[in-house]
Amino acid sequence: MLIIFLQEFFLFVITKAILKKRSIQLFDISFVAVSLGVTYAFYSLLQDRVSFLVVLLCIIYAYWYEHNISKSVIIAMEITMLSMVADHLASLVMLFFDSMRLYLLLFSIFQSLLIIMVYTVRLRTNCKPFFEDQKLNRTTAALLCIVYLYIILSEGWKNQANVIFSNLIILLVMIGLFVIIYNEYLNNVKSKYEVQKQRIQIQNDTRYMNEIEAHYNELRRFRHDYQNMLISIDEYLKTDDLEGLQEYYQKNLAPVSNRVLKEKYNLEDLSRVKVKSIKSIPFSKLSYAQSQEIEVHFDLKEPLIDITVNELDLDIALGIMLDNAIEASVGHADGEIMSAIFIEKNSTVFLIQNNVFEQLPPLWKLKEAGYSTKGKNRGIGLNSLSKIVNRNENMILETRVLGAVFLQRLTVKRVSQND
């Protein structure tokens, strides 16, 4: 019974390591205590098959953090198989020396080394214990369950040393195959991201060039109008017609002056954004907002040289945030978008806020897939934004409604920080 308790305790510790959760909460202590009690209560009934109950408890424990059944099953199967490796190594050494007393000590040593290895890999790499593809997760979970059942059921055969050795080989092969498959999966995902990133970069560059061309044409028109205004003023001055000049100014020049002041560009600070993909998004979006007669502001006090997250994900996130702000402001005379980038010691903060002109539902409702205040089949923005943030550990999104202002603050941590 002591061995079962020890195995169960190590399983929960490895689960914490795989989940990348270093802090111990009241829930963790309570769940382990309840699990040990449940295992003790059912041990006399289940005997050697109590491991099924332990695995079920691990799945429930992982589900508390992941809220996804296939991911939880994969995590539980992975830690169970890693624990089995430690168990089989300890059993083989015990059988070699023919001493039952060595098992508990060897098992504890191997499990401790396993915990250190898992923590080291999880904390120093971005590897995750599961895939982002749900179909692939379900298939992997089913295969791992089959292998687990085979290992457990075969332990009852005779010739234990041979069975333990063969099962150890199977476990190591399965772990090796999983590592290879996961590595190939990461390479495929990386390739897709690169292709998508290049496509979006081309689109952003095209938008950027179009905006530059539009601004250049506008500058040419303004220069032409300015020359005409100077010529007309010169004629009034030549004839000393000050009364006519005053009337001309009030009718023609004052409205133009007000329009220029109203439509002045507040995007000069974008020149401090040195990351091209990031620069093109606010430039094209805010320029478009200006063309829709929305007052825009952009603030950045020091150069933004680099970022520490996937550029494509950040591009899409900023695009969604700005699109939502534009959609909420367009058509309103007082429409205004305030945007800024703040470079702090350990993070870069992207801030976007816009005026609210209608009653908004609760924030959790806005994040539901398919929901939109503008009609059906348009509510994909905030839901997609939440998914992007959730898959990037260095991203933190804060969304608030402060009176008549909708505020979104996207923080990108420069150094990976874990719980």
Coordinates of C-alpha atoms in Angstrom, one line a residue:
M1 CA 0.0 0.0 0.0
L2 CA 2.9 2.3 0.8
I3 CA 4.2 1.8 -2.8
I4 CA 0.9 2.7 -4.3
F5 CA 0.7 5.9 -2.2
L6 CA 4.3 6.8 -3.2
Q7 CA 3.5 6.1 -6.9
E8 CA 0.4 8.3 -6.7
F9 CA 2.3 11.1 -5.0
F10 CA 5.0 11.1 -7.7
L11 CA 2.4 11.0 -10.4
F12 CA 0.8 14.3 -9.2
V13 CA 4.2 15.9 -8.8
I14 CA 5.2 15.0 -12.4
T15 CA 1.8 16.3 -13.6
K16 CA 2.6 19.6 -12.0
A17 CA 5.9 19.5 -13.8
I18 CA 4.4 18.8 -17.2
L19 CA 1.7 21.4 -16.7
K20 CA 4.5 23.9 -15.9
K21 CA 3.0 24.9 -12.6
R22 CA 5.6 25.5 -10.0
S23 CA 3.4 27.1 -7.3
I24 CA 1.4 24.8 -5.0
Q25 CA -2.1 25.9 -4.4
L26 CA -4.7 24.8 -1.8
F27 CA -6.5 22.8 -4.6
D28 CA -3.3 20.8 -5.2
I29 CA -2.9 19.8 -1.6
S30 CA -6.7 19.1 -1.2
F31 CA -6.9 17.0 -4.4
V32 CA -3.8 14.9 -3.5
A33 CA -5.2 14.3 0.0
V34 CA -8.6 13.3 -1.3
S35 CA -7.0 11.1 -4.0
L36 CA -4.9 9.2 -1.5
G37 CA -8.0 8.7 0.6
V38 CA -10.1 7.4 -2.3
T39 CA -7.2 5.1 -3.3
Y40 CA -7.0 3.7 0.2
A41 CA -10.7 3.1 0.3
F42 CA -10.8 1.2 -2.9
Y43 CA -7.5 -0.7 -2.7
S44 CA -9.0 -3.8 -1.0
L45 CA -11.6 -4.0 -3.8
L46 CA -9.3 -3.3 -6.8
Q47 CA -6.0 -4.7 -5.5
D48 CA -3.4 -4.5 -8.4
R49 CA -5.9 -2.9 -10.7
V50 CA -6.0 0.2 -8.5
S51 CA -3.7 1.8 -11.0
F52 CA -6.7 2.4 -13.2
L53 CA -8.2 4.5 -10.5
V54 CA -5.0 6.4 -10.0
V55 CA -4.9 7.2 -13.8
L56 CA -8.5 8.4 -13.7
L57 CA -7.7 10.7 -10.8
C58 CA -4.7 12.1 -12.8
I59 CA -7.0 12.8 -15.8
I60 CA -9.4 14.7 -13.5
Y61 CA -6.4 16.6 -12.0
A62 CA -5.1 17.6 -15.5
Y63 CA -8.6 18.5 -16.6
W64 CA -8.8 21.0 -13.8
Y65 CA -6.0 23.0 -15.4
E66 CA -6.5 22.3 -19.2
H67 CA -10.3 22.0 -19.5
N68 CA -9.9 19.7 -22.4
I69 CA -10.5 15.9 -22.1
S70 CA -8.2 14.7 -24.9
K71 CA -5.3 16.9 -23.6
S72 CA -5.9 15.7 -20.1
V73 CA -5.9 12.0 -21.2
I74 CA -2.6 12.6 -23.1
I75 CA -1.0 14.2 -20.0
A76 CA -2.2 11.4 -17.7
M77 CA -0.9 8.7 -20.1
E78 CA 2.4 10.4 -20.6
I79 CA 3.1 10.8 -16.9
T80 CA 1.9 7.2 -16.3
M81 CA 4.2 5.8 -18.9
L82 CA 7.2 7.8 -17.6
S83 CA 6.4 6.6 -14.2
M84 CA 6.2 3.0 -15.6
V85 CA 9.7 3.5 -17.0
A86 CA 11.0 4.3 -13.5
D87 CA 9.0 1.4 -12.1
H88 CA 10.4 -1.1 -14.6
L89 CA 13.9 0.1 -14.2
A90 CA 13.6 -0.3 -10.4
S91 CA 12.0 -3.7 -10.8
L92 CA 14.8 -5.0 -13.1
V93 CA 17.6 -3.8 -10.8
M94 CA 15.7 -5.4 -7.9
L95 CA 15.4 -8.7 -9.7
F96 CA 19.0 -8.6 -10.7
F97 CA 20.2 -8.2 -7.1
D98 CA 17.3 -10.4 -5.8
S99 CA 16.4 -7.9 -3.1
M100 CA 12.9 -6.6 -2.5
R101 CA 14.2 -3.9 -0.2
L102 CA 15.9 -2.1 -3.0
Y103 CA 12.7 -1.4 -4.9
L104 CA 11.4 1.4 -2.9
L105 CA 14.7 3.2 -2.8
L106 CA 15.4 2.7 -6.5
F107 CA 11.9 3.7 -7.5
S108 CA 12.1 7.0 -5.4
I109 CA 15.5 7.8 -7.0
F110 CA 14.3 7.1 -10.6
Q111 CA 11.1 9.1 -10.0
S112 CA 13.0 12.0 -8.6
L113 CA 15.4 12.1 -11.6
L114 CA 12.3 11.9 -13.8
I115 CA 10.8 14.9 -12.1
I116 CA 14.0 16.9 -12.5
M117 CA 14.2 16.0 -16.2
V118 CA 10.6 16.9 -16.9
Y119 CA 10.9 20.3 -15.1
T120 CA 14.2 21.0 -17.0
V121 CA 12.7 20.3 -20.4
R122 CA 9.4 22.2 -19.7
L123 CA 11.1 25.3 -18.3
R124 CA 13.9 25.6 -20.8
T125 CA 11.9 24.8 -24.0
N126 CA 8.6 25.7 -25.5
C127 CA 7.7 22.0 -25.9
K128 CA 4.1 21.1 -24.9
P129 CA 2.8 17.7 -23.9
F130 CA 0.1 17.8 -26.5
F131 CA -0.7 19.1 -29.9
E132 CA -2.8 22.1 -31.0
D133 CA -4.8 20.0 -33.4
Q134 CA -7.8 18.5 -31.6
K135 CA -8.1 15.5 -34.0
L136 CA -4.5 14.6 -33.5
N137 CA -4.9 14.9 -29.7
R138 CA -7.8 12.5 -29.7
T139 CA -6.0 10.0 -31.9
T140 CA -2.9 10.3 -29.7
A141 CA -4.9 9.9 -26.5
A142 CA -6.6 6.7 -27.9
L143 CA -3.2 5.1 -28.9
L144 CA -1.6 5.9 -25.5
C145 CA -4.6 4.3 -23.7
I146 CA -4.2 1.2 -25.8
V147 CA -0.5 0.9 -25.0
Y148 CA -1.2 1.6 -21.3
L149 CA -3.8 -1.2 -21.2
Y150 CA -1.5 -3.6 -22.9
I151 CA 1.3 -2.9 -20.4
I152 CA -1.0 -3.2 -17.4
L153 CA -2.7 -6.4 -18.6
S154 CA 0.5 -8.1 -19.7
E155 CA 2.0 -7.7 -16.2
G156 CA 0.0 -10.7 -15.0
W157 CA 1.8 -13.1 -17.3
K158 CA 4.4 -15.5 -16.1
N159 CA 8.2 -15.0 -16.5
Q160 CA 8.0 -11.6 -14.9
A161 CA 11.6 -10.5 -15.7
N162 CA 11.1 -11.0 -19.4
V163 CA 7.7 -9.3 -19.4
I164 CA 9.0 -6.4 -17.5
F165 CA 12.0 -6.0 -19.8
S166 CA 9.9 -6.3 -23.0
N167 CA 7.4 -3.8 -21.6
L168 CA 10.2 -1.4 -20.8
I169 CA 11.4 -1.7 -24.4
I170 CA 7.9 -1.0 -25.6
L171 CA 7.6 2.0 -23.3
L172 CA 10.9 3.5 -24.5
V173 CA 10.0 2.9 -28.1
M174 CA 6.6 4.6 -27.6
I175 CA 8.3 7.6 -25.9
G176 CA 10.8 7.8 -28.7
L177 CA 8.1 7.6 -31.4
F178 CA 6.1 10.3 -29.6
V179 CA 9.1 12.6 -29.5
I180 CA 9.8 12.0 -33.2
I181 CA 6.2 12.6 -34.2
Y182 CA 6.0 15.7 -32.0
N183 CA 9.2 17.1 -33.5
E184 CA 7.8 16.5 -37.0
Y185 CA 4.6 18.2 -36.0
L186 CA 6.5 21.2 -34.8
N187 CA 8.4 21.4 -38.0
N188 CA 5.2 21.2 -40.1
V189 CA 3.6 23.9 -37.9
K190 CA 6.7 26.1 -38.2
S191 CA 6.7 25.7 -42.0
K192 CA 3.0 26.6 -42.2
Y193 CA 3.6 29.6 -40.0
E194 CA 6.5 30.7 -42.2
V195 CA 4.4 30.5 -45.3
Q196 CA 1.5 32.3 -43.7
K197 CA 3.8 34.9 -42.2
Q198 CA 5.3 35.6 -45.7
R199 CA 1.8 35.8 -47.2
I200 CA 0.7 38.3 -44.6
Q201 CA 3.9 40.2 -44.8
I202 CA 3.4 40.6 -48.6
Q203 CA -0.2 41.8 -47.9
N204 CA 1.1 44.2 -45.3
D205 CA 3.8 45.5 -47.5
T206 CA 1.3 46.0 -50.3
R207 CA -1.1 47.9 -48.0
Y208 CA 1.9 49.9 -46.7
M209 CA 2.9 50.9 -50.3
N210 CA -0.6 51.8 -51.2
E211 CA -0.9 54.0 -48.2
I212 CA 2.4 55.7 -49.0
E213 CA 1.2 56.3 -52.6
A214 CA -2.1 57.7 -51.3
H215 CA -0.3 60.0 -48.9
Y216 CA 2.1 61.1 -51.7
N217 CA -0.9 61.9 -54.0
E218 CA -2.6 63.8 -51.3
L219 CA 0.6 65.8 -50.7
R220 CA 0.7 66.6 -54.4
R221 CA -2.9 67.8 -54.3
F222 CA -2.2 69.9 -51.3
R223 CA 0.9 71.4 -52.9
H224 CA -1.2 72.3 -56.0
D225 CA -4.0 73.8 -53.9
Y226 CA -1.4 75.7 -51.8
Q227 CA 0.1 77.3 -55.0
N228 CA -3.4 78.3 -56.2
M229 CA -4.1 79.9 -52.8
L230 CA -0.9 81.9 -52.9
I231 CA -1.7 83.1 -56.4
S232 CA -5.2 84.2 -55.3
I233 CA -3.8 86.0 -52.2
D234 CA -1.2 87.7 -54.4
E235 CA -3.9 89.2 -56.6
Y236 CA -5.7 90.7 -53.6
L237 CA -2.5 92.1 -52.3
K238 CA -1.5 93.7 -55.6
T239 CA -4.8 95.6 -55.7
D240 CA -4.8 96.4 -52.0
D241 CA -8.2 94.8 -51.7
L242 CA -8.0 93.9 -48.0
E243 CA -11.7 93.7 -47.6
G244 CA -12.0 91.2 -50.5
L245 CA -9.0 89.3 -49.1
Q246 CA -10.7 89.0 -45.7
E247 CA -13.9 87.8 -47.3
Y248 CA -11.9 85.3 -49.5
Y249 CA -10.1 84.1 -46.4
Q250 CA -13.3 83.5 -44.4
K251 CA -15.0 81.7 -47.4
N252 CA -12.2 79.6 -48.8
L253 CA -9.0 79.5 -46.6
A254 CA -10.5 79.1 -43.1
P255 CA -12.5 76.0 -44.0
V256 CA -9.4 74.4 -45.6
S257 CA -7.3 75.3 -42.6
N258 CA -9.8 73.7 -40.2
R259 CA -10.0 70.6 -42.3
V260 CA -6.2 70.3 -42.4
L261 CA -6.0 70.7 -38.6
K262 CA -8.8 68.2 -38.2
E263 CA -7.3 65.6 -40.5
K264 CA -3.7 66.1 -39.4
Y265 CA -1.6 63.0 -39.1
N266 CA -0.8 61.8 -35.6
L267 CA 1.2 58.8 -36.8
E268 CA 4.7 60.3 -36.7
D269 CA 5.8 58.0 -33.9
L270 CA 5.3 54.9 -36.2
S271 CA 8.7 55.7 -37.5
R272 CA 10.1 54.4 -34.2
V273 CA 8.7 50.9 -34.9
K274 CA 11.6 49.1 -36.4
V275 CA 9.9 45.7 -36.8
K276 CA 8.4 45.9 -40.3
S277 CA 5.6 43.4 -39.9
I278 CA 4.4 45.1 -36.7
K279 CA 4.8 48.6 -38.2
S280 CA 2.7 47.8 -41.2
I281 CA -0.4 46.8 -39.2
P282 CA -1.0 50.0 -37.2
F283 CA 0.1 52.1 -40.2
S284 CA -2.4 50.6 -42.6
K285 CA -5.2 50.2 -40.1
L286 CA -4.9 53.7 -38.6
S287 CA -4.5 55.3 -42.0
Y288 CA -7.7 53.6 -43.1
A289 CA -9.4 54.9 -39.9
Q290 CA -8.4 58.4 -40.8
S291 CA -9.9 58.0 -44.3
Q292 CA -13.1 57.1 -42.5
E293 CA -13.0 60.5 -40.6
I294 CA -12.0 58.8 -37.3
E295 CA -9.6 60.8 -35.2
V296 CA -6.6 58.6 -34.4
H297 CA -3.6 59.0 -32.2
F298 CA -0.4 56.8 -31.9
D299 CA 2.3 57.2 -29.3
L300 CA 5.7 55.6 -29.0
K301 CA 8.5 57.3 -27.2
E302 CA 11.5 55.0 -27.9
P303 CA 12.3 52.6 -30.7
L304 CA 10.7 49.2 -30.8
I305 CA 13.5 47.0 -32.1
D306 CA 12.3 43.4 -31.5
I307 CA 9.6 41.3 -29.9
T308 CA 9.8 37.9 -28.1
V309 CA 6.7 36.2 -29.5
N310 CA 5.7 34.8 -32.9
E311 CA 5.4 37.9 -35.2
L312 CA 2.5 36.4 -37.1
D313 CA 0.4 35.8 -34.0
L314 CA 1.2 39.4 -32.8
D315 CA 0.3 40.8 -36.3
I316 CA -3.0 39.0 -36.3
A317 CA -3.8 40.0 -32.7
L318 CA -3.0 43.7 -33.3
G319 CA -5.1 43.6 -36.5
I320 CA -8.1 42.2 -34.7
M321 CA -7.8 44.8 -31.9
L322 CA -7.6 47.7 -34.4
D323 CA -10.3 46.3 -36.7
N324 CA -12.7 46.1 -33.7
A325 CA -11.8 49.7 -32.7
I326 CA -12.4 50.9 -36.2
E327 CA -15.7 49.0 -36.6
A328 CA -16.9 50.5 -33.3
S329 CA -15.9 54.1 -34.3
V330 CA -16.8 54.3 -38.0
G331 CA -19.9 56.4 -38.8
H332 CA -19.7 58.3 -35.5
A333 CA -18.8 62.0 -35.5
D334 CA -16.9 61.7 -32.2
G335 CA -15.2 58.5 -33.2
E336 CA -11.6 58.4 -31.8
I337 CA -9.0 55.7 -31.5
M338 CA -6.1 56.1 -29.1
S339 CA -3.2 53.6 -29.6
A340 CA 0.2 53.4 -28.0
I341 CA 3.2 51.2 -27.5
F342 CA 5.0 51.3 -24.1
I343 CA 8.4 49.6 -23.8
E344 CA 8.9 48.6 -20.2
K345 CA 11.8 46.8 -18.5
N346 CA 10.5 43.2 -18.9
S347 CA 7.7 43.7 -21.4
T348 CA 6.3 45.6 -24.3
V349 CA 2.7 46.8 -24.0
F350 CA 0.3 47.5 -26.9
L351 CA -2.6 49.7 -25.9
I352 CA -5.7 50.4 -28.0
Q353 CA -8.8 52.2 -26.9
N354 CA -11.9 53.5 -28.6
N355 CA -15.1 55.3 -27.7
V356 CA -18.2 53.2 -27.0
F357 CA -21.4 54.4 -28.6
E358 CA -23.8 51.6 -27.6
Q359 CA -24.5 49.4 -24.6
L360 CA -22.1 46.4 -24.6
P361 CA -22.9 43.0 -23.3
P362 CA -20.6 41.3 -20.7
L363 CA -17.0 40.8 -21.8
W364 CA -17.3 37.0 -21.6
K365 CA -20.2 37.2 -24.1
L366 CA -18.1 39.2 -26.5
K367 CA -15.5 36.5 -26.5
E368 CA -17.9 33.7 -27.6
A369 CA -17.3 32.4 -31.1
G370 CA -19.9 33.8 -33.5
Y371 CA -21.2 36.5 -31.2
S372 CA -21.2 40.1 -32.5
T373 CA -23.0 43.3 -31.7
K374 CA -23.0 44.0 -35.4
G375 CA -25.0 40.9 -36.5
K376 CA -24.6 37.3 -37.3
N377 CA -21.4 35.6 -38.5
R378 CA -19.2 38.5 -37.6
G379 CA -18.1 37.7 -34.0
I380 CA -14.9 35.9 -34.7
G381 CA -12.5 38.7 -33.6
L382 CA -12.3 38.5 -29.8
N383 CA -12.7 34.7 -29.8
S384 CA -9.7 34.3 -32.2
L385 CA -7.8 36.9 -30.2
S386 CA -8.3 34.9 -27.0
K387 CA -7.0 31.7 -28.7
I388 CA -3.9 33.5 -30.0
V389 CA -3.1 34.8 -26.5
N390 CA -3.8 31.5 -24.9
R391 CA -1.3 29.7 -27.1
N392 CA 1.4 32.2 -26.4
E393 CA 2.8 32.0 -22.9
N394 CA 4.4 35.4 -23.2
M395 CA 1.2 37.2 -24.0
I396 CA -1.3 38.7 -21.5
L397 CA -4.5 40.3 -22.7
E398 CA -6.5 42.7 -20.5
T399 CA -9.9 43.9 -21.8
R400 CA -11.9 46.6 -19.9
V401 CA -14.9 48.8 -20.4
L402 CA -14.3 52.1 -18.6
G403 CA -17.4 54.2 -18.9
A404 CA -17.6 55.2 -22.5
V405 CA -14.2 53.7 -23.4
F406 CA -13.3 50.2 -24.6
L407 CA -9.7 49.4 -23.6
Q408 CA -7.5 46.5 -24.6
R409 CA -4.0 46.1 -23.3
L410 CA -1.8 43.4 -24.8
T411 CA 1.4 42.7 -22.8
V412 CA 4.2 40.8 -24.5
K413 CA 6.7 39.6 -21.8
R414 CA 10.4 39.8 -22.9
V415 CA 11.5 37.0 -20.6
S416 CA 9.5 33.8 -20.2
Q417 CA 7.8 33.8 -16.8
N418 CA 6.1 30.8 -15.4
D419 CA 3.6 30.2 -12.8

